[in-house]
Coordinates of C-alpha atoms in Angstrom, one line a residue:
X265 CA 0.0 0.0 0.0
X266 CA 1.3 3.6 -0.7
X267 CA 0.9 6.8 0.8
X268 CA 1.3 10.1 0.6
X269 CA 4.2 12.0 2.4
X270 CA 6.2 14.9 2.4
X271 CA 9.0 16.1 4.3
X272 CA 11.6 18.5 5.2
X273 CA 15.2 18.3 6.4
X274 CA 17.9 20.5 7.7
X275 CA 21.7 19.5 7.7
X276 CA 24.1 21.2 10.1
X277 CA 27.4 20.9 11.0
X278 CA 28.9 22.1 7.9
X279 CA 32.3 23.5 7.9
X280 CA 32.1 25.6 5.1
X281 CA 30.8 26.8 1.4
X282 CA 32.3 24.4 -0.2
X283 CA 31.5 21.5 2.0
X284 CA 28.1 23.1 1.7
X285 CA 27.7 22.9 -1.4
X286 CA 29.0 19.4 -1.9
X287 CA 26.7 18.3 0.6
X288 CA 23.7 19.8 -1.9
X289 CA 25.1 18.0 -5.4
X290 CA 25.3 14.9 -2.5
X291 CA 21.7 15.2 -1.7
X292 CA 20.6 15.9 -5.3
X293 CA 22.0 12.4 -6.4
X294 CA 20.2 10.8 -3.6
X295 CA 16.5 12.4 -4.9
X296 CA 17.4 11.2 -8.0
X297 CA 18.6 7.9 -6.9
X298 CA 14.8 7.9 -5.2
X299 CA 13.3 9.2 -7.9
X300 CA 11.7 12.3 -6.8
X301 CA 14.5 14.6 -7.7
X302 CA 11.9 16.9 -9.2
X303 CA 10.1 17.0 -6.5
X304 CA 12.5 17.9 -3.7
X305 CA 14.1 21.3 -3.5
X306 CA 17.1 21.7 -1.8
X307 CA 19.2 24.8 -1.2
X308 CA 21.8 26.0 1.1
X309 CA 21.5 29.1 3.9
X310 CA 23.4 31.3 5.9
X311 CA 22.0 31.2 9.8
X312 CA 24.2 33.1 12.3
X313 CA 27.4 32.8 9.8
X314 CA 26.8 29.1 9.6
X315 CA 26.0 27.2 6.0
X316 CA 22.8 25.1 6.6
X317 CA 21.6 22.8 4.2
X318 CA 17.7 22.8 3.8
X319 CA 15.4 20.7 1.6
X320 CA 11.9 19.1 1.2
X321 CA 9.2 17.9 -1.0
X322 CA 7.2 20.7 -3.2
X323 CA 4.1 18.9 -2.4
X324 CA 3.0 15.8 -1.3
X325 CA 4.9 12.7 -3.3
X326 CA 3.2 9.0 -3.1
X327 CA 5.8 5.9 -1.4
X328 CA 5.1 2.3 -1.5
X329 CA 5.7 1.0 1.9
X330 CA 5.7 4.3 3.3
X331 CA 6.7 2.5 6.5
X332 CA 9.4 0.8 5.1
X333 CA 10.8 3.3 3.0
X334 CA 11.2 6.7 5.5
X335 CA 13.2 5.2 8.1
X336 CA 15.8 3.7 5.3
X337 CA 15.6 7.4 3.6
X338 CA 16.4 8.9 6.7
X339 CA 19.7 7.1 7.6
X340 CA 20.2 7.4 3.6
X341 CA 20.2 11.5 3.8
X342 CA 22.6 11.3 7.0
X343 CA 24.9 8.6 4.9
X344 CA 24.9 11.4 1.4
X345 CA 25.3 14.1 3.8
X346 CA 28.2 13.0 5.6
X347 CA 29.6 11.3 2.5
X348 CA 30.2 15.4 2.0
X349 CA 30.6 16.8 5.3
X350 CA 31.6 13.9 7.6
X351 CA 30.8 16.2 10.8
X352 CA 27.4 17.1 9.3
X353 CA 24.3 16.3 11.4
X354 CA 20.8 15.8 9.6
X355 CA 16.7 15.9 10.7
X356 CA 14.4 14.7 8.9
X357 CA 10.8 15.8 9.3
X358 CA 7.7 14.1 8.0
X359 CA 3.9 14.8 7.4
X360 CA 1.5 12.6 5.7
X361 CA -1.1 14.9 4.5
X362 CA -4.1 11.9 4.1
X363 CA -4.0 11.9 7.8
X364 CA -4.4 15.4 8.7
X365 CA -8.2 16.4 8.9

């Protein structure tokens, strides 16, 4: 059975631009990897002089095995992430939008 999610994330931990910014092209492999590459944005931002790494669904995207899948997608961004920025730290954030009435 599927359902409908969609979620945000936020990476800290970042030294710098450039690790920011590898961290993004990290990311971007991994949505299209998962097939919703054109469905996630992901961008980087300064906050306090620190680059933050921010991303999440444009709406809503449908998952087999919802249940399965997020838990397995999480460690997967913290694995891309740090494959970039080994001291990086990630949070994942879900909704599922069927359930909300």
């Amino acid at each position: 059975m599927s359902a409908n999610v969609a979620f945000t994330f936020r990476v800290t931990g970042i030294e710098d631009e450039a690790r920011a910014q590898a961290v993004v092209e990290e990311l971007r492999e991994l949505m299209r990897d998962e097939s919703i590459g054109r469905q996630v944005t992901i961008g980087i931002r300064l906050e306090d002089g620190v680059h933050v790494v921010t991303g999440g669904t444009d709406f809503p995207v449908s998952v087999s095995r919802a249940h399965l899948w997020c838990p397995e997608f999480e460690k997967s961004v913290a694995w891309y992430a740090k494959e970039a920025a080994p001291s990086a730290t990630c949070a994942v954030e879900w909704s599922y939008p069927d359930e909300q009435c």
